[in-house]
Amino acid sequence: MTETVHSASLAVFPGSFDPITNGHVDIIRRGLSVFDSVTVAILVNQEKKPLFTVDERVGIIREVWADEPRVKVDTFSGLLVDYATRVGASVIVRGLRAISDFEYEFQMALMNRRLQPHVETVFMMPAEKYSYLSSRLVKEVFQLGGDINGLVPPVVLRHLHDKRDGAQ
Amino acid sequence: MTETVHSASLAVFPGSFDPITNGHVDIIRRGLSVFDSVTVAILVNQEKKPLFTVDERVGIIREVWADEPRVKVDTFSGLLVDYATRVGASVIVRGLRAISDFEYEFQMALMNRRLQPHVETVFMMPAEKYSYLSSRLVKEVFQLGGDINGLVPPVVLRHLHDKRDGAQ
Amino acid sequence: MTETVHSASLAVFPGSFDPITNGHVDIIRRGLSVFDSVTVAILVNQEKKPLFTVDERVGIIREVWADEPRVKVDTFSGLLVDYATRVGASVIVRGLRAISDFEYEFQMALMNRRLQPHVETVFMMPAEKYSYLSSRLVKEVFQLGGDINGLVPPVVLRHLHDKRDGAQ
Amino acid sequence: MTETVHSASLAVFPGSFDPITNGHVDIIRRGLSVFDSVTVAILVNQEKKPLFTVDERVGIIREVWADEPRVKVDTFSGLLVDYATRVGASVIVRGLRAISDFEYEFQMALMNRRLQPHVETVFMMPAEKYSYLSSRLVKEVFQLGGDINGLVPPVVLRHLHDKRDGAQ
Amino acid sequence: MTETVHSASLAVFPGSFDPITNGHVDIIRRGLSVFDSVTVAILVNQEKKPLFTVDERVGIIREVWADEPRVKVDTFSGLLVDYATRVGASVIVRGLRAISDFEYEFQMALMNRRLQPHVETVFMMPAEKYSYLSSRLVKEVFQLGGDINGLVPPVVLRHLHDKRDGAQ
Amino acid sequence: MTETVHSASLAVFPGSFDPITNGHVDIIRRGLSVFDSVTVAILVNQEKKPLFTVDERVGIIREVWADEPRVKVDTFSGLLVDYATRVGASVIVRGLRAISDFEYEFQMALMNRRLQPHVETVFMMPAEKYSYLSSRLVKEVFQLGGDINGLVPPVVLRHLHDKRDGAQ
């Protein structure tokens, strides 16, 4: 490559993040080691009943990454590839944990590629210790009284406690 | 990120490439859309009996990418992560086709991460039409007289014919 | 086999077809290359809320195959194997795309075999380019404004537009 | 181990058992060949709408194992590992049938291990003839008029008929 | 379809059959329920060292199917699709047992389709009780003195004994 | 169970152990938490060329478990279930890491069950951090100069160094 100008590489990391887990945090950190910046893009899905509102999720993730200007937080509705194109991202980052992930992720990635061929999906592997983590499982265990310390960032733990205490 | 200087991102794409297929070419092209340069790193494995010598494979891949200065071709022996570190690459690119790939690739990626935590493996997905391709299968079909036009670059096809004619 | 009379082989291709996709069309076409006729059998499931009514789905599929008398369209409720037996079909055709398909399909096929041993399930493989297609994904992408041209027959596209326009 | 006293090994076999199938019965029987006793632990999940009440399910399973004092029947809510600890069980037994099982089971087993490291999950394999069985599928086939004789214990079949007749 | 003449459907069932197992027999029987005739096509692979010669394998399979004129036995080398085309078969039948099968079978089927689009591969499911069977495993167990009665046709068992006795 | 006498439960953990890894050690430790004793049974396979002789492997494993009388070390040839029966073990323990394991392990377990129905195979899950470990991979990484400290017991590391130094 003879050019000396390099356009900064921007990756989008999409999801529901209801709430963000340490598995997500791990993938974002790995994304930062490969790309110039990572935009955590929260899907606004009006059909699902989330535990945290979109605004709460934006606030939590901003708090988690307060010291890292290379992580942006944003929301989107509509097609992911349209969003990526709009913000000038040519890469979608996805964590890949297991076979069921694999199937679903490949289906989405192939559809996204068809819809927008110049946005590429890359898969990264979380640390083994997060291989069983999911937002759904974390919420379920917390609601049953299990200790999820170490599975989510401290700020998420605090918000989960607030939500439970507020609900009483 | 406040820095304005960006260190060019270099990705290593390792393999045997005996010979390179259009599936490999597809992944390298996708790699170029994400990374500044891609080094095709041919594993020198003295136990296996390849169809093409390492020198032939280097020559073929150089010919395939003659017009793309961002693709380098190199050989390595020893640990892949040691090689990546030596050439200043922080990313290993691997194509991910199917479940059996998935298993093996994850095992290698996790071992590589343990050996060298600052080299990250990212997985990219080939076009569906290459999902069944492998160097082994291409050689087998060619040797049985099948038409592999469109499955390998023209230069590989020419070398396969030369090799077969020369062997007679 | 000493008989000279050959009873025409009739295959049933069951599903929800809400709507039929080009992946389904591909499997039906492949079925026609193996069997004398293929009956597209729409499962009437009163619990699910479909996008298209059963009648609309029958009409769409009839329109898609208007020029092919070897494709029949029918509806059924109750057990698939009872339906197959009733219409004299000894074969159920299913498309097989991926691992998750595989698991579910095998479970159903083994149960069907137990319920009716003389109805055999055969699996056919769609073209790679349809490997990520599903009715659900097509509807989702259409509703988000994505281009699904090439993923469904033109008549389905027209009906999807009518349905959306009519809903406004 | 120098102790001569052996504390009896108690395994917990958790599930919804709505209703118990011959696949469950098979795993329990295999569990009895390895452990001193097996406690069938019915998860009380107030969100799901079961076919049989928890009391009915306890009654049915007790009837199935009336002649085997080494099988206990119990119910639990909250975390499975907390329940196991409370009743002094150090082993959770799970049947492992197929890939989708595998994924889900491993995720749960790893989370359970994290929550309570001294409770171990062991997986046992049902007879091949039960490899496609699930409570959900049995109910569905029964409701569609299919013959499920041989797939569930006779007492379950009787209760299914009573439930259907009573509903009329 | 306006023709009244039906060309008999011929399916090819390829493999090494070293030796044929009851799993193969099961698939052939199922193939006969769907197709007019099934040709068992033994791959002549000069690199592998088989237990039984190609002639022995032809003889064994002929003996197994002595009473079924709809089963033919043949050998082939070269590309399977070329062989199928040569004998006028438009269908390749493969048994599908498990995930590893699935991956390999799909890779071969997609390559075969590319080499010869008008030959279709259909997959059939063996009985569950044969889901773990393979020629390799049967030979291994027999050589270690295990009882393989019920896993292979009686004629195979006799030949295995002859081979072992003859080798002493 | 009314009996007060409990026959000690003996589990067999079979493998090549060339060499034993920390993944094996992890499974043995988990086996000890469930069973009274675990016999590490080294398969004597005269066709394979191992790195360590059977005697060396016995010595290494004995050294690893020198302080744990509940772990026995033994060798066997022939059928595993015959060996298990001979030593009075009713349980075979296997570690289950991933899909490829899963397939192979289920095939072997189903065959073993057929050969000897009263020997049951139970599967246990290693710690996630050992999910990518295998004897083959450990040897390969060591031979390429990689650091395998933490992947094998110290005694194995010492023997690997001795073997390499002695080979020079």
Short mmCIF file of C-alpha atoms in Angstrom, two decimals, chain B:
data_model
loop_
_atom_site.label_atom_id
_atom_site.label_comp_id
_atom_site.label_asym_id
_atom_site.label_seq_id
_atom_site.Cartn_x
_atom_site.Cartn_y
_atom_site.Cartn_z
CA MET B 1 -8.66 8.11 20.83
CA THR B 2 -6.75 11.35 20.79
CA GLU B 3 -3.74 10.14 18.82
CA THR B 4 -3.75 11.05 15.17
CA VAL B 5 -1.02 8.61 14.20
CA HIS B 6 -2.35 5.22 13.24
CA SER B 7 -0.07 2.23 13.05
CA ALA B 8 -1.00 0.24 9.99
CA SER B 9 -2.89 -2.96 10.84
CA LEU B 10 -1.19 -6.11 9.58
CA ALA B 11 -3.02 -9.44 9.50
CA VAL B 12 -1.50 -12.89 9.00
CA PHE B 13 -3.46 -15.52 7.06
CA PRO B 14 -1.77 -18.86 7.78
CA GLY B 15 -2.20 -22.19 6.03
CA SER B 16 -0.73 -24.88 3.83
CA PHE B 17 -2.14 -23.50 0.56
CA ASP B 18 -1.39 -26.71 -1.30
CA PRO B 19 -2.74 -25.20 -3.50
CA ILE B 20 -4.48 -21.89 -2.79
CA THR B 21 -8.20 -22.10 -3.68
CA ASN B 22 -10.78 -19.46 -4.54
CA GLY B 23 -12.04 -19.89 -0.98
CA HIS B 24 -8.66 -18.65 0.29
CA VAL B 25 -8.67 -15.85 -2.29
CA ASP B 26 -12.11 -14.80 -1.09
CA ILE B 27 -11.01 -14.60 2.55
CA ILE B 28 -7.84 -12.65 1.65
CA ARG B 29 -9.96 -10.16 -0.30
CA ARG B 30 -12.26 -9.73 2.67
CA GLY B 31 -9.24 -9.35 4.92
CA LEU B 32 -8.00 -6.51 2.71
CA SER B 33 -11.30 -4.70 3.23
CA VAL B 34 -10.70 -4.71 6.98
CA PHE B 35 -6.92 -4.63 7.44
CA ASP B 36 -4.16 -2.55 5.83
CA SER B 37 -2.29 -5.60 4.63
CA VAL B 38 -2.58 -9.37 4.70
CA THR B 39 0.44 -11.66 4.85
CA VAL B 40 -0.25 -15.10 3.44
CA ALA B 41 1.96 -17.27 5.67
CA ILE B 42 2.70 -20.75 4.34
CA LEU B 43 3.37 -23.30 7.06
CA VAL B 44 6.51 -25.34 6.31
CA ASN B 45 5.64 -28.79 7.60
CA GLN B 46 8.36 -31.31 6.88
CA GLU B 47 6.26 -34.32 7.79
CA LYS B 48 3.56 -33.89 5.19
CA LYS B 49 4.10 -34.72 1.53
CA PRO B 50 2.69 -31.73 -0.35
CA LEU B 51 1.72 -31.69 -4.02
CA PHE B 52 3.51 -28.36 -4.56
CA THR B 53 6.83 -27.46 -2.93
CA VAL B 54 6.91 -24.45 -0.62
CA ASP B 55 8.72 -22.48 -3.34
CA GLU B 56 6.07 -23.38 -5.89
CA ARG B 57 3.32 -22.34 -3.49
CA VAL B 58 5.05 -18.99 -2.80
CA GLY B 59 5.37 -18.42 -6.54
CA ILE B 60 1.75 -19.29 -7.28
CA ILE B 61 0.34 -17.02 -4.56
CA ARG B 62 2.64 -14.16 -5.64
CA GLU B 63 1.33 -14.58 -9.18
CA VAL B 64 -2.29 -14.57 -8.00
CA TRP B 65 -1.76 -11.30 -6.12
CA ALA B 66 0.74 -9.69 -8.51
CA ASP B 67 -1.36 -6.53 -8.74
CA GLU B 68 -2.10 -6.13 -5.04
CA PRO B 69 0.86 -4.74 -3.07
CA ARG B 70 -1.07 -5.06 0.17
CA VAL B 71 -0.81 -8.88 -0.01
CA LYS B 72 2.57 -10.30 1.06
CA VAL B 73 3.59 -13.93 0.83
CA ASP B 74 5.88 -15.54 3.38
CA THR B 75 6.73 -18.91 4.91
CA PHE B 76 7.10 -19.92 8.52
CA SER B 77 7.89 -22.89 10.69
CA GLY B 78 7.52 -23.12 14.45
CA LEU B 79 4.66 -21.51 16.36
CA LEU B 80 2.30 -19.29 14.38
CA VAL B 81 2.05 -16.73 17.19
CA ASP B 82 5.84 -16.44 17.36
CA TYR B 83 5.87 -15.77 13.63
CA ALA B 84 3.07 -13.19 13.92
CA THR B 85 4.89 -11.41 16.73
CA ARG B 86 8.16 -11.41 14.78
CA VAL B 87 6.57 -9.69 11.76
CA GLY B 88 4.61 -7.27 13.92
CA ALA B 89 1.15 -8.66 13.19
CA SER B 90 -1.42 -8.44 15.96
CA VAL B 91 -4.14 -10.27 14.07
CA ILE B 92 -4.50 -13.78 12.70
CA VAL B 93 -7.27 -14.16 10.10
CA ARG B 94 -9.00 -17.50 9.63
CA GLY B 95 -11.84 -18.51 7.34
CA LEU B 96 -14.70 -20.23 9.08
CA ARG B 97 -16.84 -22.52 7.00
CA ALA B 98 -18.52 -25.16 9.02
CA ILE B 99 -18.82 -26.99 12.27
CA SER B 100 -15.74 -29.13 11.92
CA ASP B 101 -13.78 -26.00 11.04
CA PHE B 102 -15.29 -24.31 14.04
CA GLU B 103 -14.12 -26.93 16.51
CA TYR B 104 -10.59 -27.14 15.22
CA GLU B 105 -10.25 -23.39 14.69
CA PHE B 106 -11.42 -22.61 18.21
CA GLN B 107 -9.02 -25.12 19.72
CA MET B 108 -6.10 -23.58 17.82
CA ALA B 109 -7.21 -20.01 18.53
CA LEU B 110 -7.51 -20.66 22.25
CA MET B 111 -4.09 -22.31 22.37
CA ASN B 112 -2.59 -19.44 20.36
CA ARG B 113 -4.15 -16.91 22.70
CA ARG B 114 -2.65 -18.71 25.67
CA LEU B 115 0.78 -18.78 24.04
CA GLN B 116 0.63 -15.12 23.02
CA PRO B 117 -2.27 -13.09 24.47
CA HIS B 118 -1.65 -9.97 22.40
CA VAL B 119 -2.20 -11.72 19.08
CA GLU B 120 -5.91 -11.88 18.36
CA THR B 121 -7.62 -14.36 16.02
CA VAL B 122 -10.51 -13.06 13.94
CA PHE B 123 -12.75 -15.26 11.85
CA MET B 124 -14.21 -14.28 8.51
CA MET B 125 -16.84 -16.05 6.46
CA PRO B 126 -16.21 -17.06 2.84
CA ALA B 127 -18.89 -16.65 0.18
CA GLU B 128 -21.45 -19.49 0.39
CA LYS B 129 -20.36 -20.81 -2.99
CA TYR B 130 -16.96 -21.67 -1.50
CA SER B 131 -18.37 -23.25 1.63
CA TYR B 132 -17.49 -26.78 0.49
CA LEU B 133 -14.03 -26.00 -0.92
CA SER B 134 -10.76 -27.34 0.45
CA SER B 135 -7.32 -27.82 -1.07
CA ARG B 136 -7.59 -31.54 -0.45
CA LEU B 137 -10.94 -31.86 -2.20
CA VAL B 138 -9.79 -29.75 -5.16
CA LYS B 139 -6.75 -31.98 -5.68
CA GLU B 140 -8.83 -35.12 -5.38
CA VAL B 141 -11.42 -33.97 -7.91
CA PHE B 142 -8.72 -32.81 -10.33
CA GLN B 143 -6.91 -36.13 -10.09
CA LEU B 144 -10.15 -37.95 -10.87
CA GLY B 145 -10.63 -35.82 -13.97
CA GLY B 146 -13.27 -33.44 -12.61
CA ASP B 147 -13.60 -29.85 -13.75
CA ILE B 148 -12.27 -27.49 -11.07
CA ASN B 149 -12.44 -24.37 -13.19
CA GLY B 150 -13.86 -21.61 -10.97
CA LEU B 151 -12.70 -23.31 -7.77
CA VAL B 152 -9.05 -22.22 -8.03
CA PRO B 153 -7.30 -19.22 -9.63
CA PRO B 154 -6.32 -19.82 -13.30
CA VAL B 155 -2.63 -19.95 -12.36
CA VAL B 156 -3.29 -22.87 -10.02
CA LEU B 157 -5.18 -24.70 -12.74
CA ARG B 158 -2.20 -24.22 -15.09
CA HIS B 159 0.23 -25.52 -12.48
CA LEU B 160 -1.97 -28.52 -11.75
CA HIS B 161 -1.98 -29.39 -15.45
CA ASP B 162 1.80 -28.90 -15.68
CA LYS B 163 2.34 -31.12 -12.65
CA ARG B 164 0.14 -33.85 -14.11
CA ASP B 165 1.66 -33.64 -17.57
CA GLY B 166 5.17 -33.56 -16.10
CA ALA B 167 4.44 -36.65 -14.09
CA GLN B 168 3.65 -38.66 -17.17
#
